[in-house]
Each structure stands twice: as structure tokens, then as C-alpha cells.
Short mmCIF file of C-alpha atoms in Angstrom, two decimals:
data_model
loop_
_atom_site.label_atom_id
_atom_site.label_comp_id
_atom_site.label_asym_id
_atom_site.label_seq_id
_atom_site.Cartn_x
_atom_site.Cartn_y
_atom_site.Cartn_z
CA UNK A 1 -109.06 -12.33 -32.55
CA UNK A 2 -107.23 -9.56 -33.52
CA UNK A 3 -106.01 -8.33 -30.10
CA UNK A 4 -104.74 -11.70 -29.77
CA UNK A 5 -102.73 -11.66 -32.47
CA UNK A 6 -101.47 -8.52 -31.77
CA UNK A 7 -100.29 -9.50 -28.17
CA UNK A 8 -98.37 -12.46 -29.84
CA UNK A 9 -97.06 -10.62 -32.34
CA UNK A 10 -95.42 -8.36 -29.46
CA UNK A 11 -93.95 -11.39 -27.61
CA UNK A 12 -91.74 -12.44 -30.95
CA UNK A 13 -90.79 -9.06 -31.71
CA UNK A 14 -89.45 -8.73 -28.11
CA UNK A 15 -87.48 -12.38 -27.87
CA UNK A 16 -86.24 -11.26 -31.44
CA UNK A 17 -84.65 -7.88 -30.18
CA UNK A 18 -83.10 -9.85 -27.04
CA UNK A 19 -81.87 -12.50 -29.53
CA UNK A 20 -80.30 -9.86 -31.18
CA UNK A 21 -78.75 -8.10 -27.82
CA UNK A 22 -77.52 -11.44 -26.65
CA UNK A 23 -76.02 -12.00 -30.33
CA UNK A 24 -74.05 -7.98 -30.06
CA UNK A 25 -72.67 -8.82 -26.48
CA UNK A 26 -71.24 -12.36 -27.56
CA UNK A 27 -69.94 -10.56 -31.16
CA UNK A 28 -68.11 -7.62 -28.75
CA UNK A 29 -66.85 -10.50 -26.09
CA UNK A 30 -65.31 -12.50 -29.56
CA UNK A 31 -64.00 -9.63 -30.96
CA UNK A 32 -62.01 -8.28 -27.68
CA UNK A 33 -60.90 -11.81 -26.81
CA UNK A 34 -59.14 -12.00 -31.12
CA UNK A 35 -57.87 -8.23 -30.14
CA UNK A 36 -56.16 -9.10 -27.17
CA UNK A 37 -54.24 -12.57 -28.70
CA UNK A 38 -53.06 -10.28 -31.82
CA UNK A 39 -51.70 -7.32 -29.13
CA UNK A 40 -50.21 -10.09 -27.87
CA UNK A 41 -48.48 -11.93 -30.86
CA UNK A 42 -47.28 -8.40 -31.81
CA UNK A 43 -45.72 -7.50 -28.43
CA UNK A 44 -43.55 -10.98 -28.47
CA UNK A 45 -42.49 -10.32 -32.09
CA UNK A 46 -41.31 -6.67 -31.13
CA UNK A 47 -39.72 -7.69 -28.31
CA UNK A 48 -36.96 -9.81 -30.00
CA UNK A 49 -35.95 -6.96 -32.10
CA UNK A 50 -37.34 -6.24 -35.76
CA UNK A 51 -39.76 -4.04 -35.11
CA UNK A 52 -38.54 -2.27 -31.55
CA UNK A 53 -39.01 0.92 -33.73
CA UNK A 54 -42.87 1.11 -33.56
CA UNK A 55 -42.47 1.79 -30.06
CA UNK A 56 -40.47 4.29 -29.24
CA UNK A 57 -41.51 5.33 -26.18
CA UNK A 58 -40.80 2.02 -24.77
CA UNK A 59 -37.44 1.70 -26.68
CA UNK A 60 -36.55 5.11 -25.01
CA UNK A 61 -37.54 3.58 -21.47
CA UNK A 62 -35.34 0.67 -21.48
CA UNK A 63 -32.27 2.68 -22.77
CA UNK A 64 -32.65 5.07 -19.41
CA UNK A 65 -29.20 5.32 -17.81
CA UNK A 66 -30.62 6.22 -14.53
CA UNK A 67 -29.12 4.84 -11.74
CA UNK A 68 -30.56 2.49 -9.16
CA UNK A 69 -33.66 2.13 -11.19
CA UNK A 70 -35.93 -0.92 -12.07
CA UNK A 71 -37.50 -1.17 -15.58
CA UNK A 72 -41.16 -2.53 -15.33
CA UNK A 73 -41.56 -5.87 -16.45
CA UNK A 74 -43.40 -7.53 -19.44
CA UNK A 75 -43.94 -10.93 -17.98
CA UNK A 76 -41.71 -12.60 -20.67
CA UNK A 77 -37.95 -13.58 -19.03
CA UNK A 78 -35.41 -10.77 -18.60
CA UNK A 79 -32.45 -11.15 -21.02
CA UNK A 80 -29.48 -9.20 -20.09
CA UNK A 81 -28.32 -5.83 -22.41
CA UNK A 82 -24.57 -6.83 -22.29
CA UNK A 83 -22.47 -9.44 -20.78
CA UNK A 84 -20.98 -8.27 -17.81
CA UNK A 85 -17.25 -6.99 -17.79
CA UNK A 86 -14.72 -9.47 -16.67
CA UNK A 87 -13.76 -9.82 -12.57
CA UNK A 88 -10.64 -9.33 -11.33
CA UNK A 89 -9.09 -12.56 -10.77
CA UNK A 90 -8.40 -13.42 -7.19
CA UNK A 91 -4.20 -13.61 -6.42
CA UNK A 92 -2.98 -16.60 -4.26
CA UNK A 93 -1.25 -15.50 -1.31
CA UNK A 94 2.06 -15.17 -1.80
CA UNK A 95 4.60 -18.04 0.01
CA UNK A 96 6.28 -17.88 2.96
CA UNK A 97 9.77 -18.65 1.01
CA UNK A 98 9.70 -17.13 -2.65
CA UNK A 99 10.58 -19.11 -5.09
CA UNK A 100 12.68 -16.76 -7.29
CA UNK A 101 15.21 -15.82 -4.98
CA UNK A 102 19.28 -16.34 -5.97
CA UNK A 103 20.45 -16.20 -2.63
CA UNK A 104 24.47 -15.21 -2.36
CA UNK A 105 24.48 -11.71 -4.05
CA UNK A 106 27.56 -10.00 -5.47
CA UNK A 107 27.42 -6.50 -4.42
CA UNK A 108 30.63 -3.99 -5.67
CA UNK A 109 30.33 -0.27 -5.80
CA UNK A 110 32.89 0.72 -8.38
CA UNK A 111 30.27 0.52 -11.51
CA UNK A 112 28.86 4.09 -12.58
CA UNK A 113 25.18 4.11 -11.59
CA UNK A 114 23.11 6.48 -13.11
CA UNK A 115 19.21 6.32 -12.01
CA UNK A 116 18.09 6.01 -15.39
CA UNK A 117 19.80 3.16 -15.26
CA UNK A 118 18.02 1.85 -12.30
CA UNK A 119 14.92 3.01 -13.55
CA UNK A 120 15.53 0.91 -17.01
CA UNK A 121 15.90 -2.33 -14.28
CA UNK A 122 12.93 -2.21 -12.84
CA UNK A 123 10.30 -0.94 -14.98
CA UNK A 124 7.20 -2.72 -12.57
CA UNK A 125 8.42 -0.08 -9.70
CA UNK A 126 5.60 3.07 -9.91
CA UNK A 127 6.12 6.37 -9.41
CA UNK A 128 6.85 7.34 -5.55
CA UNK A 129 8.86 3.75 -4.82
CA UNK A 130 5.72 1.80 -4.67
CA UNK A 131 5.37 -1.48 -6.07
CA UNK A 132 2.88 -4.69 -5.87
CA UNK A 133 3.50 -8.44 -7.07
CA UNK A 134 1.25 -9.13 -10.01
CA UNK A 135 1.34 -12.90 -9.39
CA UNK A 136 0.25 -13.32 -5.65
CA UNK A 137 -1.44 -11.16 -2.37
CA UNK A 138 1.45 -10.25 0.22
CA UNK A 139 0.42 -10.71 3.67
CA UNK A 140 2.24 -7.45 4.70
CA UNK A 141 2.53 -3.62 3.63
CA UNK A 142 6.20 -2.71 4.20
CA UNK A 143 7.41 1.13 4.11
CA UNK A 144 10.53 1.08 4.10
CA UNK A 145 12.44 4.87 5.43
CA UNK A 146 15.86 5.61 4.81
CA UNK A 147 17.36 8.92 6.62
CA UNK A 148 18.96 11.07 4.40
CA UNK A 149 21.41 13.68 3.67
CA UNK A 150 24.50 14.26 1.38
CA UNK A 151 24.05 11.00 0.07
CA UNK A 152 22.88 10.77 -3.31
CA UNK A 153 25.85 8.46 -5.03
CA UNK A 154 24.92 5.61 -1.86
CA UNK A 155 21.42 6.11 -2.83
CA UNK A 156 21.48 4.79 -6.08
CA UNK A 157 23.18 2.05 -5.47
CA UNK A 158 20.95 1.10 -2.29
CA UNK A 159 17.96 1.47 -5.21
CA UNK A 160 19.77 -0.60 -7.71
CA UNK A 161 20.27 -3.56 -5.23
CA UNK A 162 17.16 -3.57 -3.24
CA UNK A 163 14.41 -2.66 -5.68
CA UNK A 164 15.41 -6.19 -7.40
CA UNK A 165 15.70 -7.86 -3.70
CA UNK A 166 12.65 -6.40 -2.51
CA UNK A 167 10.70 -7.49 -5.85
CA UNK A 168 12.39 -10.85 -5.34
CA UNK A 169 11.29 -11.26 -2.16
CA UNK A 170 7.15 -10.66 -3.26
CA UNK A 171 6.81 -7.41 -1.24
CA UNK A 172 3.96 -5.13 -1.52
CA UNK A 173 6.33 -2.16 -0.69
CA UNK A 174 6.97 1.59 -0.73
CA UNK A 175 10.73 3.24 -0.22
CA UNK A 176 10.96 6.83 1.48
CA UNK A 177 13.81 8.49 1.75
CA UNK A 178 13.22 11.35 4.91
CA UNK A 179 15.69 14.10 4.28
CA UNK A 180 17.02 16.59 6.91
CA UNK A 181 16.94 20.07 5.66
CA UNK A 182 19.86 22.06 6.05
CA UNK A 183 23.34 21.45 7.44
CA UNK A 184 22.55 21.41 11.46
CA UNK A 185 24.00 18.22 13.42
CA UNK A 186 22.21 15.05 12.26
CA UNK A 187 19.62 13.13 13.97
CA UNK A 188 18.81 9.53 12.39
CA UNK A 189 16.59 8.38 14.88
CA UNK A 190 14.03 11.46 15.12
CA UNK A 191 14.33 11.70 10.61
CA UNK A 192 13.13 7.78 11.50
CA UNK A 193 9.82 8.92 13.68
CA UNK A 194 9.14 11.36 10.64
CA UNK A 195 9.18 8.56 8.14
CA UNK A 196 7.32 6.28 10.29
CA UNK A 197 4.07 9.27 10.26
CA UNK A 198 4.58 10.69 6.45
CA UNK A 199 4.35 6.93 4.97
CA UNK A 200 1.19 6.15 6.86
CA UNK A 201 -0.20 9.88 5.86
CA UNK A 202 0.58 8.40 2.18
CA UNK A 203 -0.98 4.70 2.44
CA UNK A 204 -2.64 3.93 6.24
CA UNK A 205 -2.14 -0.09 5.43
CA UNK A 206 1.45 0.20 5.78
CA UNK A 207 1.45 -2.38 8.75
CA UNK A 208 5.74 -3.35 8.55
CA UNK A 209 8.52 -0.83 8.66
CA UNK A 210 12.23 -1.59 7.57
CA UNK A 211 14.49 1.26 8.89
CA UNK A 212 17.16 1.15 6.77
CA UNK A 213 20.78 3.09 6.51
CA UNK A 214 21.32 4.46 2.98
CA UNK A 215 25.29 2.87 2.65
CA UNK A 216 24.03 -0.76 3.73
CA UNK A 217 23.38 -3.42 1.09
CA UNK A 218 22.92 -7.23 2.30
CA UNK A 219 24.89 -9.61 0.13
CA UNK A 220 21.80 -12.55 0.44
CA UNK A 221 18.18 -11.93 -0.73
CA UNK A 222 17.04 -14.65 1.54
CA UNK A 223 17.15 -12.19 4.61
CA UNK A 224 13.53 -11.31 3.88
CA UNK A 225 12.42 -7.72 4.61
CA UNK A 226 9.40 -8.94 6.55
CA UNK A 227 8.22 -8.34 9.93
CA UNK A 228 7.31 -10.58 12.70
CA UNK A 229 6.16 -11.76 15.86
CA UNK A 230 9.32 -9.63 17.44
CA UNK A 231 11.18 -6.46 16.33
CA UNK A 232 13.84 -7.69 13.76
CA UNK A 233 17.43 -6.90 13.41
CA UNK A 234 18.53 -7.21 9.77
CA UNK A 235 22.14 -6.57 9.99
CA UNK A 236 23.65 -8.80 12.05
CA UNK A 237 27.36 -9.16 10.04
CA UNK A 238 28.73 -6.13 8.50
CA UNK A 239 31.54 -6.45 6.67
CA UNK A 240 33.39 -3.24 8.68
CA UNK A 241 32.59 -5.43 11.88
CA UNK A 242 34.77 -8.39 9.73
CA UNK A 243 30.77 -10.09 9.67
CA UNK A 244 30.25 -10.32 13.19
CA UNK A 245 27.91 -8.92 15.58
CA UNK A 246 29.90 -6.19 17.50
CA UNK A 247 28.00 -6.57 20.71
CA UNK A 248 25.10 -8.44 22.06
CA UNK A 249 22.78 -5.19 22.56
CA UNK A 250 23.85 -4.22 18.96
CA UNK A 251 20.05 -2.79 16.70
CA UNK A 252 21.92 -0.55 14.20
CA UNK A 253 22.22 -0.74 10.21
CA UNK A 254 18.62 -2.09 9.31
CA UNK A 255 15.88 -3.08 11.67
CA UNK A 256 12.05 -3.61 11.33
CA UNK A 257 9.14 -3.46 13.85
CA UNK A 258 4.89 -4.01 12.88
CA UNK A 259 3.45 -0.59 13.31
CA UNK A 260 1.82 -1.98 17.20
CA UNK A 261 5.50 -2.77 17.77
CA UNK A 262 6.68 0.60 16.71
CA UNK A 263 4.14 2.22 18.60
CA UNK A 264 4.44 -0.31 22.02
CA UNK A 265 8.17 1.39 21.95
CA UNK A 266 6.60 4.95 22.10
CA UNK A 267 9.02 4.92 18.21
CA UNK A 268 12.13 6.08 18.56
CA UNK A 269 14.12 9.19 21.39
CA UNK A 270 14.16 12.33 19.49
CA UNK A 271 17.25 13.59 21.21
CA UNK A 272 20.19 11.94 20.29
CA UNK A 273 21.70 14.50 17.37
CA UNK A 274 24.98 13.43 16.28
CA UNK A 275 26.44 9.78 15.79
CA UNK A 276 25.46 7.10 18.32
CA UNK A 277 23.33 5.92 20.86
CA UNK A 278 20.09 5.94 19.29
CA UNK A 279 20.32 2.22 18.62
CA UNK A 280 21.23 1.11 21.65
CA UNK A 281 18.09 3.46 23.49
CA UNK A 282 15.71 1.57 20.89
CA UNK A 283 17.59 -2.04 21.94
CA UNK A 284 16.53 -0.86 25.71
CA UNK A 285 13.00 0.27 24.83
CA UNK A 286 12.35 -3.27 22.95
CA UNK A 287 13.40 -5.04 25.69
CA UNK A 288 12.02 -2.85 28.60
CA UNK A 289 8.73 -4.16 26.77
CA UNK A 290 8.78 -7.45 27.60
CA UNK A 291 9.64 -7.79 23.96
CA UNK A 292 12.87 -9.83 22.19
CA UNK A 293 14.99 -9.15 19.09
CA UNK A 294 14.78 -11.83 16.54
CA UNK A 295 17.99 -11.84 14.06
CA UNK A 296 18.37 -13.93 10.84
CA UNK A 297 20.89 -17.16 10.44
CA UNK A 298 24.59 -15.32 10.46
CA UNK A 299 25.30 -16.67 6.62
CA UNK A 300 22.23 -14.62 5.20
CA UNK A 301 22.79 -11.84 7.70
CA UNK A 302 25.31 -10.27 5.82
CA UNK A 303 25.74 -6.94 5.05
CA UNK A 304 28.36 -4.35 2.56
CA UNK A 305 28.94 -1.07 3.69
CA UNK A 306 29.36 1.57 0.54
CA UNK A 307 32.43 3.59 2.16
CA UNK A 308 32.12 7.09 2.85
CA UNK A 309 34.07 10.20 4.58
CA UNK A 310 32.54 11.06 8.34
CA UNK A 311 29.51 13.87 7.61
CA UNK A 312 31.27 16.94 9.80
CA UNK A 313 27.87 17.22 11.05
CA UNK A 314 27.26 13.88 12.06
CA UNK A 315 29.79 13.71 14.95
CA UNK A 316 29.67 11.78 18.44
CA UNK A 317 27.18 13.11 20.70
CA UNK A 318 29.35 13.44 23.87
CA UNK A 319 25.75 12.72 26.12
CA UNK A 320 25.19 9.56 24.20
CA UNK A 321 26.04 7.25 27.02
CA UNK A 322 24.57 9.10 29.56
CA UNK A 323 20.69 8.93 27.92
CA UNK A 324 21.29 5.38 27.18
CA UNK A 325 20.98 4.53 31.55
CA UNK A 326 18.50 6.71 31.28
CA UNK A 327 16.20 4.96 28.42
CA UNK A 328 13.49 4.10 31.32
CA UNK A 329 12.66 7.42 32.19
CA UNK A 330 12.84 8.91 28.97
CA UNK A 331 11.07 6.66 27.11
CA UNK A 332 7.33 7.62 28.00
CA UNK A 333 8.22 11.66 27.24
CA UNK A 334 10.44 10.90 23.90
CA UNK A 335 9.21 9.15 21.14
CA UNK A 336 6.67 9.32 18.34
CA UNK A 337 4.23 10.90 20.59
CA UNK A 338 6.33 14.17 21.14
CA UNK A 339 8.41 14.41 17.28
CA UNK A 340 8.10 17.87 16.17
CA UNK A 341 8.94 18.59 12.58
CA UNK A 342 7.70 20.36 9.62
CA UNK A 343 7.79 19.31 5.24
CA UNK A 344 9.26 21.33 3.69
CA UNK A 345 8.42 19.25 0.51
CA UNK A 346 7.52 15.95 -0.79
CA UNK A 347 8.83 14.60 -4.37
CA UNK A 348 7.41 11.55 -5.48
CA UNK A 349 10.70 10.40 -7.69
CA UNK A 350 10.26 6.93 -10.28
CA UNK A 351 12.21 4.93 -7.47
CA UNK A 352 11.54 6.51 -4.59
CA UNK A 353 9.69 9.39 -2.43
CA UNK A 354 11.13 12.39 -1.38
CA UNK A 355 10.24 14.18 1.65
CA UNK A 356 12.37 16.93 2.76
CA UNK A 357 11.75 18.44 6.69
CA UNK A 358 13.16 20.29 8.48
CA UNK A 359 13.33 18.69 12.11
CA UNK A 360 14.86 21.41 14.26
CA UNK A 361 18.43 22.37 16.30
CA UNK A 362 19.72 20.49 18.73
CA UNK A 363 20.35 22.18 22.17
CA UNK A 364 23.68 23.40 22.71
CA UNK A 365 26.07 20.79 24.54
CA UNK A 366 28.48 22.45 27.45
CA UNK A 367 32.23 21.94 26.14
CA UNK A 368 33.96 18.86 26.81
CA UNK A 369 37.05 18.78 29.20
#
């Protein structure tokens, strides 16, 4: 009787104690499940801010500047640091006819013009010459190169007319002014070439080029300094030509090409030192090209010349007329692929750049007679 009260004795004692295990695991499982819901309630409440101090390691994480990195995320939605930093608003293109130009200009050259003046008048023009519309996107990137010597009192009278013009006209422009160094004959067309490679070392979008004389001012901002579908001739009526167009073949004063124009021409001869000629090569290279001049209407093709005393170095070249018959073999050999020069220095200027070079001696002519 005994032993069998003993053995059932043993039995309860034994469901008891797994009672009691069974009790333990479903206390630990309660107690882990109420730990987990309060980690979480405290991680939501930290995350908006009050208490971000209690973790500083995590506070020091999401403050890494590192670069290109990803912080890891807490399954709640991302909300951004900062508010990005306004964009740039994108420019219309600017039109085809602007709509702020005067049209008949009154040019006169007796007025003192000092260039702080000029530099007063046009205060959006950045240092070097270069200036961009603030109110549109040009279609074009026009250099335009002036050759230069002796000529400073033109000069700042070309600057005060065109820098208004130009800006007028919605140009994304830059003026360069290529002067010859020293007091050898002068050679406009080869100082040309030079400006044509110095712009594009300064800005490779230049894509239009306006060749300009320094004493020429046009008297209508409608003649737009723009290039086109075919080399342009700006200067079709000079006033010391009484407004006409001396002769049909006539390129001089101001003309523009497109850089592939520029370059279909092989630029301009490099051997015409002294006055004359040059134009007329450049008139045969355009059209030995298969390529025509295109010239504004006659009433805004006007030009004023600012007058001026013959350069003693800038006389006839007595072999003018014989390289002009000989443009089609020359061509090829002379140009932009064979200019030679060296810069001698290059001031950027408020209105304008500077480059000084010095391009060389001409070859010694045999004496006329």
C-alpha cells in the first residue's frame, strides 16, 4: 500500500514541476513580447526629436558628411534633413528679332570718351568683354576680333556704341582686340587668324565670329551681329563710299563666318602686309567654296567711319593684285592652318581682352618702277 502511494506521489510531483516549466517558458515568451513593444514605442518617440540625445551614436551616424553614402534604414518613412536649394530657372530662347532694339542710331565722334565712362554704361559687361543676356538662351556664341594698333581714341568709341548694340541685340558675346606688336608693316588679315585661335583657346563654344575694323560703327542696331547659313558681309554702305557698295566682290569693314565656315575657307591668307587685298582673297575663297555672301537690306547696312590719318606702316602692298588671281592656288598652303605667331601678352580689360603678338616681318618687296 505504501509503494503505491509512493509511485503516485512521484507522478504529481513530476506533472507539478512540468506545470511549473511550461508556466517559466510562457512568463519569458510574455515578458520578451512587452520588451520588444516598449523598445519600440521608445524608438518612434526618439525619432521625432525630444530625446535624439540618448542615442548618440546613432545621432552621430546620421550627421556623417560622407559622400555617396546610404544611411541604414529604420523602417519608418525617410523625411528629408533640409529642403533642397532652389534650381536654376530655365531661360527661353532668345527671339529671332529682339524686341528692345531703337533702330536708326545717331553716331558722332566729337564727344570726349573716356572708358570709365563706357564702363559706367554698361555695368552687365564682365571683365575680359564677355557678356550673357539674363532674360533668355542665345542660340549663338559670337567672338567678336578687332585688329589693332595705334588706335586707342577709335577704340573707345567702337566700345561705347557696340557694347549697347551688341547687348541690344541679346548676344552671348566676347570682344578681343588682337594687337600687332611693334611698328613693322601691318597685316589685318593674319592679326584676324590669331583672333580666330586665342578666342576659342579662351571659351571653345564660340561657334560665330564678327571680324570687325576698329574705326567702323553701324548707324542701325537692326543689322544683327549673328551668323548664318552663309558668310555675312556687315558693311555694305559706308559713309566714305557716300553708302554704297563700292564693288560687287567688295568683303571689307565687318564680316562674319560660323567657325565650319571659317575653317571650310582654310581662315584667312597670311601674306598680304600692308593695305589691301586681303578682302577681296577672302571674297574669292568664299566663293571658290561653293559658298555665297549674304548682305543685310541697304537702309540697316549702314556704316560711320571715325576719320583717321593713313598708319605710315599700313601702306599699299604693291603685290596685292597679283595674289588676288592667284587665291586658288594659295588658298590650301595659306590660311589658319599655316599662321605663325607668338603672345606676347594677354590683358583681360572691363570692356574688352587684350592680346598682344607679335606676328612676324613681312618679306622684303623688290622696288617699284
Amino acid at each position: 500500500m505504501s509503494r503505491l502511494l509512493g509511485g503516485t506521489l512521484e507522478r504529481v510531483c513530476k506533472a507539478v514541476l512540468l506545470l511549473c516549466l511550461l508556466h517559466f517558458l510562457v512568463a519569458v515568451i510574455l515578458y520578451f513580447d512587452v520588451y520588444a513593444q516598449h523598445l519600440a514605442f521608445f524608438t518612434r518617440f526618439s525619432a521625432r526629436g525630444p530625446a535624439r540625445a540618448l542615442h548618440p551614436a546613432a545621432s552621430s551616424n546620421s550627421n556623417c558628411s560622407r559622400p555617396n553614402t546610404t544611411a541604414p534604414s529604420s523602417g519608418l518613412p525617410e523625411v528629408p534633413s533640409a529642403r533642397p536649394g532652389p534650381t536654376a530657372p530655365v531661360l527661353p530662347p532668345c527671339p529671332d528679332s529682339p524686341p528692345g532694339l531703337v533702330g536708326r542710331l545717331l553716331i558722332e565722334f566729337t564727344s570726349p570718351m573716356p572708358l570709365e565712362r563706357v564702363q559706367r554704361e554698361n555695368p552687365g559687361v564682365l571683365l575680359g568683354g564677355r557678356y550673357t543676356p539674363p532674360d533668355c538662351t542665345p542660340a549663338q556664341t559670337v567672338a567678336v576680333i578687332i585688329p589693332f594698333r595705334h588706335r586707342e581714341h577709335h577704340l573707345r568709341y567702337w566700345l561705347h556704341y557696340l557694347h549697347p548694340i551688341l547687348r541690344r541685340q541679346r548676344l552671348r558675346y566676347g570682344v578681343y582686340v588682337i594687337n600687332q606688336h611693334g611698328e613693322d608693316t601691318f597685316n589685318r588679315a593674319k592679326l584676324l587668324n590669331v583672333g580666330f585661335l586665342e578666342a576659342l583657346k579662351e571659351d571653345a563654344t564660340y561657334d560665330c565670329f564678327i571680324f570687325s575694323d576698329v574705326d567702323l560703327v553701324p548707324m542701325d542696331d537692326r543689322n544683327l551681329y549673328r551668323c548664318g547659313d552663309q558668310p555675312r558681309h556687315f558693311a555694305i554702305a559706308m559713309d566714305k563710299f557716300g553708302f554704297r557698295l563700292p564693288y560687287a566682290g567688295y568683303f571689307g569693314g565687318v564680316s562674319g563666318l560660323s567657325k565650319a565656315q571659317f575653317l571650310r575657307i582654310n581662315g584667312f591668307p597670311n601674306e598680304y602686309w600692308g593695305w589691301g587685298g586681303e578682302d577681296d582673297d577672302i571674297f574669292n575663297r568664299i566663293s571658290l567654296t561653293g559658298m555665297k555672301i549674304s548682305r543685310p537690306d541697304i537702309r540697316i547696312g549702314r556704316y560711320r567711319m571715325i576719320k583717321h590719318d593713313r598708319d605710315k606702316h599700313n601702306e599699299p602692298n604693291p603685290q596685292r593684285f597679283t595674289k588676288i588671281q592667284n587665291t586658288k592656288l594659295t588658298m590650301k598652303r595659306d590660311g589658319i592652318g599655316s599662321v605663325r605667331y607668338q603672345v606676347l601678352e594677354v590683358s583681360r580689360q572691363p570692356l574688352f581682352t587684350n592680346i598682344t603678338v607679335d606676328i612676324g616681318r613681312p618679306p622684303s618687296w623688290p622696288p617699284r618702277g
